[in-house]
GROMACS .gro file of C-alpha atoms in nm:
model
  334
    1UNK     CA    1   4.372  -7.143   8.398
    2UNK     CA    2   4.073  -7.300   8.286
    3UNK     CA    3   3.810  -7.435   8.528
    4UNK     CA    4   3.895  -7.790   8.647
    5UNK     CA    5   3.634  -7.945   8.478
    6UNK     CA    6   3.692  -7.815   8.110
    7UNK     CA    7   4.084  -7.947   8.153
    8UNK     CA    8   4.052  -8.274   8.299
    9UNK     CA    9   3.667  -8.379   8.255
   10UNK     CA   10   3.755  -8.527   7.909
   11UNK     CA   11   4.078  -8.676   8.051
   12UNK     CA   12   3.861  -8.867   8.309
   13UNK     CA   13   3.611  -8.986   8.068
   14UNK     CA   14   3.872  -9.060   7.829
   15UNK     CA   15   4.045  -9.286   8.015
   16UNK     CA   16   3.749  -9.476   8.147
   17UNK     CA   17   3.815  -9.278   8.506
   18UNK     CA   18   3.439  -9.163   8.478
   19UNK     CA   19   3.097  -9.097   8.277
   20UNK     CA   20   3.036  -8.790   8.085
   21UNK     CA   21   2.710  -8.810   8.300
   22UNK     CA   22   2.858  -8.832   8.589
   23UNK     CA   23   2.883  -8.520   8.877
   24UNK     CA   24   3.198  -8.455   8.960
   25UNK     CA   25   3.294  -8.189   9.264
   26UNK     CA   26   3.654  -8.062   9.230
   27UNK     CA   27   3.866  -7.934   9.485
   28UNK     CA   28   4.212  -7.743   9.488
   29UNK     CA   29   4.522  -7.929   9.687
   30UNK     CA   30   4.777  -7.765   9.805
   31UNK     CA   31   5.110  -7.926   9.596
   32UNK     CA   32   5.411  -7.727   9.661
   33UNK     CA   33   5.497  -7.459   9.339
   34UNK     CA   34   5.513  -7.716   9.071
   35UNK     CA   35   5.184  -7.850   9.005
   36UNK     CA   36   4.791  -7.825   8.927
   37UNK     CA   37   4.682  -8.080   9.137
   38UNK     CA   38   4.278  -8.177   9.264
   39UNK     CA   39   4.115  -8.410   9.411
   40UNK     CA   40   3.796  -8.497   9.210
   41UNK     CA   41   3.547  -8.612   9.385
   42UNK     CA   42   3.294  -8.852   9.205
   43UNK     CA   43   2.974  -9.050   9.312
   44UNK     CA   44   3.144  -9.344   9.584
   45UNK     CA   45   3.512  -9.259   9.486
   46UNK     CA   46   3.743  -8.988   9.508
   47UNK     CA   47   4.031  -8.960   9.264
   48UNK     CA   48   4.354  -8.727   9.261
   49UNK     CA   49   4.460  -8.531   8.909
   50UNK     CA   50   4.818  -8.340   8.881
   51UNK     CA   51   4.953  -8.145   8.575
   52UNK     CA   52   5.278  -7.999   8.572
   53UNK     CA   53   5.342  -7.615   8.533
   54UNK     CA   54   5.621  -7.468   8.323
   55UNK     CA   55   5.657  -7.216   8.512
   56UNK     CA   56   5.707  -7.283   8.913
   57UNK     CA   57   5.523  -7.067   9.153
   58UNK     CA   58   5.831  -6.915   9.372
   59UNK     CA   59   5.956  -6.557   9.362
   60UNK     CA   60   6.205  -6.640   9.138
   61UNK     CA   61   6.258  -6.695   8.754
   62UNK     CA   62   6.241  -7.094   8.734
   63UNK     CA   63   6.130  -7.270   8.455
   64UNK     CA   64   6.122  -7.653   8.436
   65UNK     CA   65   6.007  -7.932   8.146
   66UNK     CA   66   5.670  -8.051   8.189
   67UNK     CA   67   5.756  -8.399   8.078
   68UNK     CA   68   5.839  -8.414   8.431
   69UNK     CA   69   5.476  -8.522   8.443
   70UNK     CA   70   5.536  -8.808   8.230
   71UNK     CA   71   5.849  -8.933   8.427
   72UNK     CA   72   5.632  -8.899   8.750
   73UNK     CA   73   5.392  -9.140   8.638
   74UNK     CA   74   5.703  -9.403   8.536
   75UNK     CA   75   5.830  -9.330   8.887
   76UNK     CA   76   5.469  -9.387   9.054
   77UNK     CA   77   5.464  -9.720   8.829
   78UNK     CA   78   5.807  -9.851   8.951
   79UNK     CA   79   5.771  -9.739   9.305
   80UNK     CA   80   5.379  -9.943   9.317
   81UNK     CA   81   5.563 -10.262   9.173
   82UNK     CA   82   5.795 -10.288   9.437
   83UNK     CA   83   5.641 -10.088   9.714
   84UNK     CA   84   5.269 -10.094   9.668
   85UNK     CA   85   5.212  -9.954  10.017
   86UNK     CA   86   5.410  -9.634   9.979
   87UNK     CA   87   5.306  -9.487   9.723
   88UNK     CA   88   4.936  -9.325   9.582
   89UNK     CA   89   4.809  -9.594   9.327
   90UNK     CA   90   4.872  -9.484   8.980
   91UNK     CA   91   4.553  -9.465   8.765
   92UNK     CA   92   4.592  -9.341   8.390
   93UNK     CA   93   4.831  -9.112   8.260
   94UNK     CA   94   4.765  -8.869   7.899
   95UNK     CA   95   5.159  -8.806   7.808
   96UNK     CA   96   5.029  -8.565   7.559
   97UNK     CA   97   4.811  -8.351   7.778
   98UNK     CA   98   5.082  -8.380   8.060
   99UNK     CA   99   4.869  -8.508   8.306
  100UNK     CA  100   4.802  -8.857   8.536
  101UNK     CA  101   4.519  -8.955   8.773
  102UNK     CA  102   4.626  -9.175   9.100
  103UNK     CA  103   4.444  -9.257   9.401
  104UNK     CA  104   4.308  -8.998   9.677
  105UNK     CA  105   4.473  -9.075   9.995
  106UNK     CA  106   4.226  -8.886  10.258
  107UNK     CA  107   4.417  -8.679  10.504
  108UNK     CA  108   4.249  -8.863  10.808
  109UNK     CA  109   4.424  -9.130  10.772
  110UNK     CA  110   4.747  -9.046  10.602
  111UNK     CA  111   4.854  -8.721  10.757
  112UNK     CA  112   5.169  -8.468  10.599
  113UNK     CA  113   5.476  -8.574  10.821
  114UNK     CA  114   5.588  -8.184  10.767
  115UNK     CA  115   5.279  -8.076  10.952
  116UNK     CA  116   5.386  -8.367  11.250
  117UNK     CA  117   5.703  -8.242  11.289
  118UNK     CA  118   5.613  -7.875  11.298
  119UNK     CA  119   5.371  -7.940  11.522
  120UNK     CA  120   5.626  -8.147  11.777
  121UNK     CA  121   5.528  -8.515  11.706
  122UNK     CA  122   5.863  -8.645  11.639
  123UNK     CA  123   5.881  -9.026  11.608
  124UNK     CA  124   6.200  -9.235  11.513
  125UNK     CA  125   5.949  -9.522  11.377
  126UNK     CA  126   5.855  -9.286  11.136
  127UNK     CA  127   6.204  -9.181  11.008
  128UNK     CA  128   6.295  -9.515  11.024
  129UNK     CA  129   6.001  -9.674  10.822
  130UNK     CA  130   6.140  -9.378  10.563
  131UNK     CA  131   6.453  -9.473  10.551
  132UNK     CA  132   6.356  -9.766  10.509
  133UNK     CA  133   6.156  -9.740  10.177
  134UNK     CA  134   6.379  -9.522  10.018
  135UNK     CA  135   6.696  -9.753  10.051
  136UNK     CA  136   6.435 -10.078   9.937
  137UNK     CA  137   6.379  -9.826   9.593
  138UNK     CA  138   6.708  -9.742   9.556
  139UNK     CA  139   6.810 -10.110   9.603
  140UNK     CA  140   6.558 -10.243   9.347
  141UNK     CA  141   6.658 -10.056   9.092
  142UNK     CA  142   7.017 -10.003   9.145
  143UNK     CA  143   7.247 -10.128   8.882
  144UNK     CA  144   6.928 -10.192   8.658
  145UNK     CA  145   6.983 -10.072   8.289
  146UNK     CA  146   6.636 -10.074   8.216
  147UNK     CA  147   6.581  -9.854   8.477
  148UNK     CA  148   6.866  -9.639   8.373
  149UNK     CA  149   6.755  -9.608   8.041
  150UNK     CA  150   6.373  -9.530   8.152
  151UNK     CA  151   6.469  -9.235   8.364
  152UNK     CA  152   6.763  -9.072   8.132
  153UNK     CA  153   6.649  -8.742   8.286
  154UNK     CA  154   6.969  -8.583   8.360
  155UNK     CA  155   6.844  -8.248   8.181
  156UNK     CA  156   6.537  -8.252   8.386
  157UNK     CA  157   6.738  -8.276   8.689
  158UNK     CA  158   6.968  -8.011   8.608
  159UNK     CA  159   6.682  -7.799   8.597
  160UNK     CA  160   6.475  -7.928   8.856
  161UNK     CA  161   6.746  -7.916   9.133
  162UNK     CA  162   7.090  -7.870   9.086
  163UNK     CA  163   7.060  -7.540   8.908
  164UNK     CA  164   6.815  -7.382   9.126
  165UNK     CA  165   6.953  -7.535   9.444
  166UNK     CA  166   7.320  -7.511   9.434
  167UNK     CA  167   7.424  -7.308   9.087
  168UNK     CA  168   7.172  -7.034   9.242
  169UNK     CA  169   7.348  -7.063   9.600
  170UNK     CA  170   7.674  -7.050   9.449
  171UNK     CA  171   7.582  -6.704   9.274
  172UNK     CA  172   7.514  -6.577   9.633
  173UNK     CA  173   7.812  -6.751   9.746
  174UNK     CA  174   8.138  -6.634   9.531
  175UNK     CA  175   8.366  -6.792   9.758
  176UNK     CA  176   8.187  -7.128   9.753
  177UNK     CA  177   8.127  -7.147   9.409
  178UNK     CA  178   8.386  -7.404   9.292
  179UNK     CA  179   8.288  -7.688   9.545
  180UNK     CA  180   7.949  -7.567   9.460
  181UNK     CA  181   7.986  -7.616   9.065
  182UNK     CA  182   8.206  -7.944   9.123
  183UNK     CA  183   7.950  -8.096   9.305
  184UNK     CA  184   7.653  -8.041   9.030
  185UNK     CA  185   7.936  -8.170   8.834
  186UNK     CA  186   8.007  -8.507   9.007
  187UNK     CA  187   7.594  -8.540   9.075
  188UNK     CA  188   7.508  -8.561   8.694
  189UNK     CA  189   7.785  -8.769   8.639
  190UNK     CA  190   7.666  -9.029   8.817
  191UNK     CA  191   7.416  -9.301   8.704
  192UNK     CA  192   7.361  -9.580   9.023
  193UNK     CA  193   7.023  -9.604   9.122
  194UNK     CA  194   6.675  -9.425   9.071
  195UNK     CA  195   6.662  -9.156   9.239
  196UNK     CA  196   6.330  -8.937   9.362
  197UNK     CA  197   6.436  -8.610   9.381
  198UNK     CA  198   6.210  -8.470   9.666
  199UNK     CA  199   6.202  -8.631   9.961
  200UNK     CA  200   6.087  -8.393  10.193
  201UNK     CA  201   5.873  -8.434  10.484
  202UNK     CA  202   5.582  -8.192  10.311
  203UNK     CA  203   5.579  -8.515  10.014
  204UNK     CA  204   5.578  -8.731  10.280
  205UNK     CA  205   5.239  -8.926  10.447
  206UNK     CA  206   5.232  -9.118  10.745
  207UNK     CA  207   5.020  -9.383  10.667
  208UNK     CA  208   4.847  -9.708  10.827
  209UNK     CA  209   5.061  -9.897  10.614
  210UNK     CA  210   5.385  -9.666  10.624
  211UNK     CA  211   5.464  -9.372  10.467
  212UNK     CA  212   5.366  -9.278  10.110
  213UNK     CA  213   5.562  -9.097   9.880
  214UNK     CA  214   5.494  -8.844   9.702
  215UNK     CA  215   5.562  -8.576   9.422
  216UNK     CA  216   5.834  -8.819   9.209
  217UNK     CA  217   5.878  -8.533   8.970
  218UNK     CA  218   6.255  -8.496   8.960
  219UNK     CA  219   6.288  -8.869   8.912
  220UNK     CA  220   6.610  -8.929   8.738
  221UNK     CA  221   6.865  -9.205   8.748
  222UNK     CA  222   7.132  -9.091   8.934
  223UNK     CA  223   7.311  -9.039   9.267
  224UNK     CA  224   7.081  -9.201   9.544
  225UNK     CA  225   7.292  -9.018   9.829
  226UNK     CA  226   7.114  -8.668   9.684
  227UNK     CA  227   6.732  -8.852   9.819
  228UNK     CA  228   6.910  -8.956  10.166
  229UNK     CA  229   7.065  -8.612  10.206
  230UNK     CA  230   6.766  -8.408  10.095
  231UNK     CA  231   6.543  -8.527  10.374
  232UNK     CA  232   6.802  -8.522  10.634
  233UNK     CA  233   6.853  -8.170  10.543
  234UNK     CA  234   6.478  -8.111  10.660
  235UNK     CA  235   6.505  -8.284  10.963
  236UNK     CA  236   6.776  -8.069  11.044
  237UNK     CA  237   6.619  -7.681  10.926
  238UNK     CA  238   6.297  -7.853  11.105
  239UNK     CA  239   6.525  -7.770  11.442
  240UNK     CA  240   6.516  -7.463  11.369
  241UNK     CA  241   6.149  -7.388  11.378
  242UNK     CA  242   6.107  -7.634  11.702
  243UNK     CA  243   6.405  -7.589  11.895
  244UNK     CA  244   6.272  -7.763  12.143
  245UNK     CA  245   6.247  -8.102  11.963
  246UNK     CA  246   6.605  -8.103  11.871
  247UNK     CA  247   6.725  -8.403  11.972
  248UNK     CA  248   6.430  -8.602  11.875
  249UNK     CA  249   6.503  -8.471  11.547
  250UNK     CA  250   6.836  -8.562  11.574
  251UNK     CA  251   6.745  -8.888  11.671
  252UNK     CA  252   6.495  -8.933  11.380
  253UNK     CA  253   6.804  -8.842  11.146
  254UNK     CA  254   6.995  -9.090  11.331
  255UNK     CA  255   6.697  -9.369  11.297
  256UNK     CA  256   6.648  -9.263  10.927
  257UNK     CA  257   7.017  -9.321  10.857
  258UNK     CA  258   7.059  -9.668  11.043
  259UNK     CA  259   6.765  -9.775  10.846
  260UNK     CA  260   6.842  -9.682  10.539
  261UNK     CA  261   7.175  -9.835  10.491
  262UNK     CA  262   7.013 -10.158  10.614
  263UNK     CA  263   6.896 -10.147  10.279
  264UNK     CA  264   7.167 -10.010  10.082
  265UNK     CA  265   7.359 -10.317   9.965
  266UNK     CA  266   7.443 -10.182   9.622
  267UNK     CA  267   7.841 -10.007   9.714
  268UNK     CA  268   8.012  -9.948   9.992
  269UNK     CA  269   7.882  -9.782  10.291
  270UNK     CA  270   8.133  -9.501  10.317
  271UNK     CA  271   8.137  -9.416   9.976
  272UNK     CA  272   7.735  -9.324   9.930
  273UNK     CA  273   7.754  -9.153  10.242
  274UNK     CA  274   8.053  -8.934  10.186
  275UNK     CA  275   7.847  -8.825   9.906
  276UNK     CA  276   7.544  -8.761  10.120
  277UNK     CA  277   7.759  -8.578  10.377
  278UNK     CA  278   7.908  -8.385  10.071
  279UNK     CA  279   7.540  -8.273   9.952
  280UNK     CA  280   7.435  -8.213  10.299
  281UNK     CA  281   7.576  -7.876  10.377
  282UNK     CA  282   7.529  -7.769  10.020
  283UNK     CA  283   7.190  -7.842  10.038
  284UNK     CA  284   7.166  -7.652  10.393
  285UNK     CA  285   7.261  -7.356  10.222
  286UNK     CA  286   7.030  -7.365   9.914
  287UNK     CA  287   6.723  -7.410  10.115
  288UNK     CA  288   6.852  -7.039  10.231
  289UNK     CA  289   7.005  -6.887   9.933
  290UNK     CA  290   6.864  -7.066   9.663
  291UNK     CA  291   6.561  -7.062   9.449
  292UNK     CA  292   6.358  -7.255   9.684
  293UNK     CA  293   6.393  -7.122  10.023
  294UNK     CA  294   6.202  -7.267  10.338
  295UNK     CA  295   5.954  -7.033  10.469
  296UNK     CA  296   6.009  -7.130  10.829
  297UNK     CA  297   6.368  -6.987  10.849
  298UNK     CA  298   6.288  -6.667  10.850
  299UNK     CA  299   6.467  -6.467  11.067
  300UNK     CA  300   6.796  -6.391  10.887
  301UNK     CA  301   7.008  -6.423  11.234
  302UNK     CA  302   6.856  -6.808  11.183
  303UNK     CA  303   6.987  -6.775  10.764
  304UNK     CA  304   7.321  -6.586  10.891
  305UNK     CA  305   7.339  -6.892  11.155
  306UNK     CA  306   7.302  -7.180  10.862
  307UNK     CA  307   7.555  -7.004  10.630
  308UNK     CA  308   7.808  -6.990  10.944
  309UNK     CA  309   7.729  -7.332  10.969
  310UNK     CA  310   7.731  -7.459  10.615
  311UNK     CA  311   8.004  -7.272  10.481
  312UNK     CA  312   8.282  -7.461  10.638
  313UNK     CA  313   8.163  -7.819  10.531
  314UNK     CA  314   8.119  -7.682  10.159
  315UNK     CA  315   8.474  -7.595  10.129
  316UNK     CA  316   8.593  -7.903  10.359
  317UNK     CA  317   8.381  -8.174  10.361
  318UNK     CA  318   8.314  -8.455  10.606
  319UNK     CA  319   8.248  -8.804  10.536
  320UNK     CA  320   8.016  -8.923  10.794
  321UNK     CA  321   7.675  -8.816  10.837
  322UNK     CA  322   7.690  -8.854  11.225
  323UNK     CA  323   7.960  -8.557  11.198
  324UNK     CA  324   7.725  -8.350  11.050
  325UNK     CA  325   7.399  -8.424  11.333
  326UNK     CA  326   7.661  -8.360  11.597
  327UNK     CA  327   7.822  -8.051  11.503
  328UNK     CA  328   7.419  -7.898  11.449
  329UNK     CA  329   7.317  -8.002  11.797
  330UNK     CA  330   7.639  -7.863  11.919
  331UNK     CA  331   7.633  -7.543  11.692
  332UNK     CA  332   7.476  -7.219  11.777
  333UNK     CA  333   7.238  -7.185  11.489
  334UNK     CA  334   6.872  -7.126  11.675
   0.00000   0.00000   0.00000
């Protein structure tokens, strides 16, 4: 790619983000396999840049829309009106040039809740403050046709996650491959709330003021079970690289559950979750067979131990999330 400062010094300027006299010092972040993103580091300030890629950067063959970018910076937007703490503060945005500029949360202060977990530090105030925030988004914009019509991304999602997650698993997975496809069926069917589409502890900070979201890529109206289940899925494959904080991590999913449906007034309780206990399993398996596997489960007795696991609550489902947490502390998978 071009040098940092040929594709985004003009943006800054541009947009009023900078001088054309001013120094700038940029530096690579690391932002999963979707993005370009830097921190840009100016005289008294330092400002955060992200640009989508069309092509991901994972072994596989995955290609995704870069107006992603744009629907990002609508998600970053929403989220900062009705959670101003939890998210980066959105800056500018160039829809043409598929690229936005937010604020540079320094690592000091706002460390990766992935990297606190690996390393042990488990705390149920922290899954709870996420839960938290992520049923107050869903519940703000639940039922809002504004919303809805703002984040008509169902093609995006499709492409994003559901195809690479669990049409991809169920290619590996004959047997499994009608729940499989009914599931990314009755997922893009459904239009309830706004939904962010990667909620995993690595897009995750654990802030002064509570955590801070980020990487809103996938955003998409849709089912908000798929945003509860995807990060319990990672506090569950995170017992697997830290056996020995298993039941703290069962008792952050536990706290991050509680909390959330605190929030989530919008249906019935059993209904969302027997969705999220429906996506659970399914998403267990992708994060081994799918496009996007975790590099921490590496051992493929650990992979052999999630599809024993998984398997079973793909073709028979449970309802209750609990089920789920208590059948992985109980199950052999180590």
């Amino acid at each position: 790619m071009n040098s940092p400062e040929s594709a985004f010094g003009e943006f800054l300027v541009s947009q009023g983000l900078a001088s054309p006299q001013e120094p700038a010092c940029w530096h690579s972040l690391a932002g999963g396999v979707s993005s370009d993103i830097w921190r840009v580091e100016l005289p008294g300030r330092s400002l955060c840049i992200k640009r989508a890629l069309a092509r991901l950067k994972v072994s596989a063959d995955w290609q995704a829309p870069v107006s992603r970018n744009a629907y990002e910076w609508a998600w970053l937007q929403f989220a900062a009106r009705h959670a101003p703490d939890n998210v980066p503060r959105p800056l500018a945005h160039d829809p043409k040039a598929g690229v936005f500029a937010m604020s540079f949360l320094a690592p000091e202060e706002h460390p990766v809740w992935k990297e606190q977990l690996m390393a042990g530090d488990v705390s149920t105030r922290t899954a709870r403050a996420v839960g938290n925030v992520l049923g107050e988004l869903h519940a703000a914009s639940a039922g809002k046709g504004e919303v809805a019509a703002a984040f008509d991304t169902t093609d995006n999602f499709r492409a994003l996650r559901l195809e690479p997650y669990f049409v991809a698993t169920a290619q590996r997975h004959p047997a499994l491959r009608a729940p499989l496809m009914d599931l990314v069926e009755r997922t893009a069917g459904l239009h309830i709330a706004l939904v962010h589409g990667d909620v995993s502890p690595k897009n995750i900070l654990v802030g002064p003021r509570g955590p801070v979201l980020l990487d809103a890529e996938c955003a998409w109206y849709g089912d908000p079970a798929f945003d509860l289940a995807f990060c319990l899925n990672h506090l569950l494959l995170k017992c697997l690289a830290r056996p020995d904080r298993r039941e703290a991590l069962l008792a952050a999913f536990a706290a991050l559950v509680d909390a959330y449906f605190e929030q989530a007034g919008w249906e019935p309780r059993a209904e969302l979750e027997e969705r999220a206990a429906r996506l659970l399993p399914a998403l267990l398996l992708a994060r081994i067979d799918g496009k996007s596997p975790v590099e921490y489960v590496s051992e493929e007795a650990q992979r052999d131990g999630v599809r024993a696991f998984a398997a079973p609550l793909v073709l028979r489902p449970a309802s209750r999330l609990a089920h789920i947490a208590g059948e992985w502390g109980r199950a052999a998978v180590r």
